[in-house]
Amino acid sequence: MLKLQEIVKTYTVGEFQQTALNSVSLEFRKSEFVTILGPSGCGKTTMLNIVGGLDHYDSGDLIISGKSTKNFVDAEWDAYRNNSIGFIFQSHNLIPHLSILQNVEMGMALSGVSASERTARAKEVLIEVGLKDHIHKRPNQLSGGQSQRVAIARAIANNPDVILADEPTGSLDSVTSIQILELIKRVGTGKLVIMVTHNPEFAEAYSNRIIRLKDGIVVDDTNPVKHISEMDTQYQLKKTAMSFKTAVISSINNIRTKIGRTLLTAIAGSIGIIGIALILALSNGLGNEIARFEQETLAGYPIAITPSRLDFERLRELGETDLPEFPTDPIARVFDQQRFQNYLSVPNVITQDYIDYVQNYINTTGQSTIAGVKFVRNTNMTVLVNTGTELDPTYRTFYSEVKNPPIPSNPGAPFSTARFTLLPEGVVFTNNYEVIYGSLPQRNTTGGSTFEVTLVVDQYNRIYKTTLERMGFVIPDSEIDTYTVPFENLLGLEVRLFVGAYVSGESDVSSAITLRISGIVRAKETSNVTIFNNGLGYHHDLIDYIAQNYSSEIGSINSIFIYPNNFQDKEAVKAHLNLYNVGLDDAQKIEYVDQAQTFTSLVKGVIDTISIVLIGFAGISLVVSSIMIAIITYISVIERTKEIGVLRALGARKKDISRVFNTENLLIGFAAGTVGLLISLLLIIPINHIIYSLAEIPNVASLTIIHMSLLLTVSITLAFIAGLIPARMAAKKDPVVALRTE
Ligand code: ADP
Ligand code: MG
């Protein structure tokens, strides 16, 4: 059955070499009860470990059923221990956090016996060893004798061919010892039992063969094997593998025994998760808030294509100069701020090609996305207000523009501050403005030179002071905040539009176009479109009239303002405008400005930056908690060294050992993630209350399912990674050393 051939085993401790077995040759029968006697340190345990495949010899050979083990790989040793060997140790070595039943089942679990089958078999052997009534107890609830009975049950559960017992009665009183020996003899019937003992009487009484060892050498063998025929069994091995379920059960049980520590670890691990969850919830909520704001409040800002635009790249260079800061020399220097401003604004000249492109879009696919559009041409014109009398007029310039204006150094300014504005075509105006006094300007159908215009007030019915003054109202300084004008005084007010180059006192204003205020309009309360909020608005009719009668005074289209229906449509329009620039040189590109977006992307950028910084900090706490998990796993590995040895003796592979620890860390990671998310969800409630009381924005912080599953994954992954190295250490532990530790 088993044959040791000149087995040599030497342990090296530092410089010192200890030969534990010095060329031991022995043969064992398939069925016999062998005791090994010898003084302490003579190599008895070493021999058992080598026979059991737990320790490996330096030279010689262990022949199992005629098969040399010289070229055995780890898997074969694991399978051999699991299938063929049952170990019984002096100190019982039960796994403390598993129930007695689970302890007995472990070996079978490792060889893949189904759960129901192994429970049945474990109960069977526990009854066999006389522990019928103690099946569901824990190891620490048993006496020494009972513990050893469990160990015996565990050793025979997998029905091994060989039972190896290393001083099984060493820690028991004599009465119990005899019971245990009787039991071993009984369960070992028909098997090879090799038992180490100190007690020669026991050896005489129970065994049919006594081998004496001294200093690693066999000095006596009462019944050596003489005939080859006595070595007959065939050697068969099944592979072992711990199922994931077994690993999980073992992990859960172990976690249960130190629930306090595990909880602390999970809470520590959850702090980083909480940090990141809250930051994500807030920035996500603020992002949504901004998007909502953008949609509801700012979507109405037109997409503006103006003759110049700000170059943000250049804006960044704004502060850069080679001049020394805070110089001490008493010299003033010149700063050409004009050139600087010109430098920042880049010409954005609209070509006919571009106009056709936009026009084509508006008339076809873009039609449904656009509420209104405005093609602005500059004209040589001046709007004049008569501050004198009818007969003796004195004209004051209300507004003036030229056909070919220089590129404005402040792009965007003309359309927000203009006092005289072309109303966009399309429904955008009537949809968003209501007449609060008088009527909408009539279209000029008579061909006469009088046109109706509207006067716009803001939501407080205010008109710019300067606008009122230019219309001839005199506002005393003392009344700056209280001055009012009844609408009826404004209605019917007439101003003159002089087309051409106006020279004060020389130009003949009598033949100029007359503009009459027909109504006061104001943005609707529900409106979110800003066309203008200051001054006079005119219809395209006026432009047509000027084009017809003063064609030489009118310039080409220099600005386009597009008012999309809503936020989504704006994106569609922008996408279409972007298409125009594809493949063009920078100089040929025509860029639009989306003021609303420029604003919100700035805010969003700031929030994103803050979030990233905060997440960085939270990330550090995540790293710290990962290190903690690593340390705790490491401590756990040290604490459970003995258990690792026992599991290996039962046939667990290295993989199975690391799996037990990895599973435990997965569970801790899961717990940390879950605890973290639960606490975050709880914290979000007061946080939202605080934000609401501060800013009146309801439910800003919110966690999405995606964020939550992401965070849970992060938590599990980090805990797993943190535990990998300690788990590997556990797997690599030498089972012999592990079993020797106390
Ligand atoms: P026994 O079981 O007969 O008391 P052992 O087989 O445990 O003896 O030990 C045999 C010899 O080998 C002893 O001298 C012991 O100190 C030494 N030894 C056993 N294991 C180791 C080890 N892991 N490292 C160093 N020396 C060891
Ligand atoms: Mg020993």
mmCIF file of N, CA, C and O in Angstrom, residues 104 344 358 450 630 670 700:
data_model
loop_
_atom_site.group_PDB
_atom_site.id
_atom_site.type_symbol
_atom_site.label_atom_id
_atom_site.label_comp_id
_atom_site.label_asym_id
_atom_site.label_seq_id
_atom_site.Cartn_x
_atom_site.Cartn_y
_atom_site.Cartn_z
ATOM 1 N N VAL A 104 -16.896 18.513 10.175
ATOM 2 C CA VAL A 104 -16.809 17.152 9.637
ATOM 3 C C VAL A 104 -17.053 17.172 8.122
ATOM 4 O O VAL A 104 -16.470 16.393 7.377
ATOM 5 N N LEU A 344 -8.388 90.731 -28.678
ATOM 6 C CA LEU A 344 -9.234 89.673 -28.121
ATOM 7 C C LEU A 344 -10.398 89.331 -29.028
ATOM 8 O O LEU A 344 -10.871 88.204 -29.053
ATOM 9 N N VAL A 358 -27.524 79.140 -43.895
ATOM 10 C CA VAL A 358 -28.480 79.319 -42.798
ATOM 11 C C VAL A 358 -29.894 79.420 -43.348
ATOM 12 O O VAL A 358 -30.834 78.784 -42.850
ATOM 13 N N THR A 450 -44.439 106.523 -42.917
ATOM 14 C CA THR A 450 -44.637 106.436 -41.475
ATOM 15 C C THR A 450 -44.730 104.959 -41.079
ATOM 16 O O THR A 450 -45.453 104.187 -41.696
ATOM 17 N N ALA A 630 -6.586 45.569 4.156
ATOM 18 C CA ALA A 630 -5.414 44.725 3.935
ATOM 19 C C ALA A 630 -4.814 44.308 5.270
ATOM 20 O O ALA A 630 -4.473 43.135 5.477
ATOM 21 N N PHE A 670 -18.597 44.400 0.087
ATOM 22 C CA PHE A 670 -20.037 44.543 -0.159
ATOM 23 C C PHE A 670 -20.706 45.229 1.022
ATOM 24 O O PHE A 670 -21.504 46.162 0.848
ATOM 25 N N VAL A 700 -31.767 68.770 -4.325
ATOM 26 C CA VAL A 700 -30.621 68.899 -5.234
ATOM 27 C C VAL A 700 -29.829 67.603 -5.267
ATOM 28 O O VAL A 700 -29.621 67.014 -6.322
#
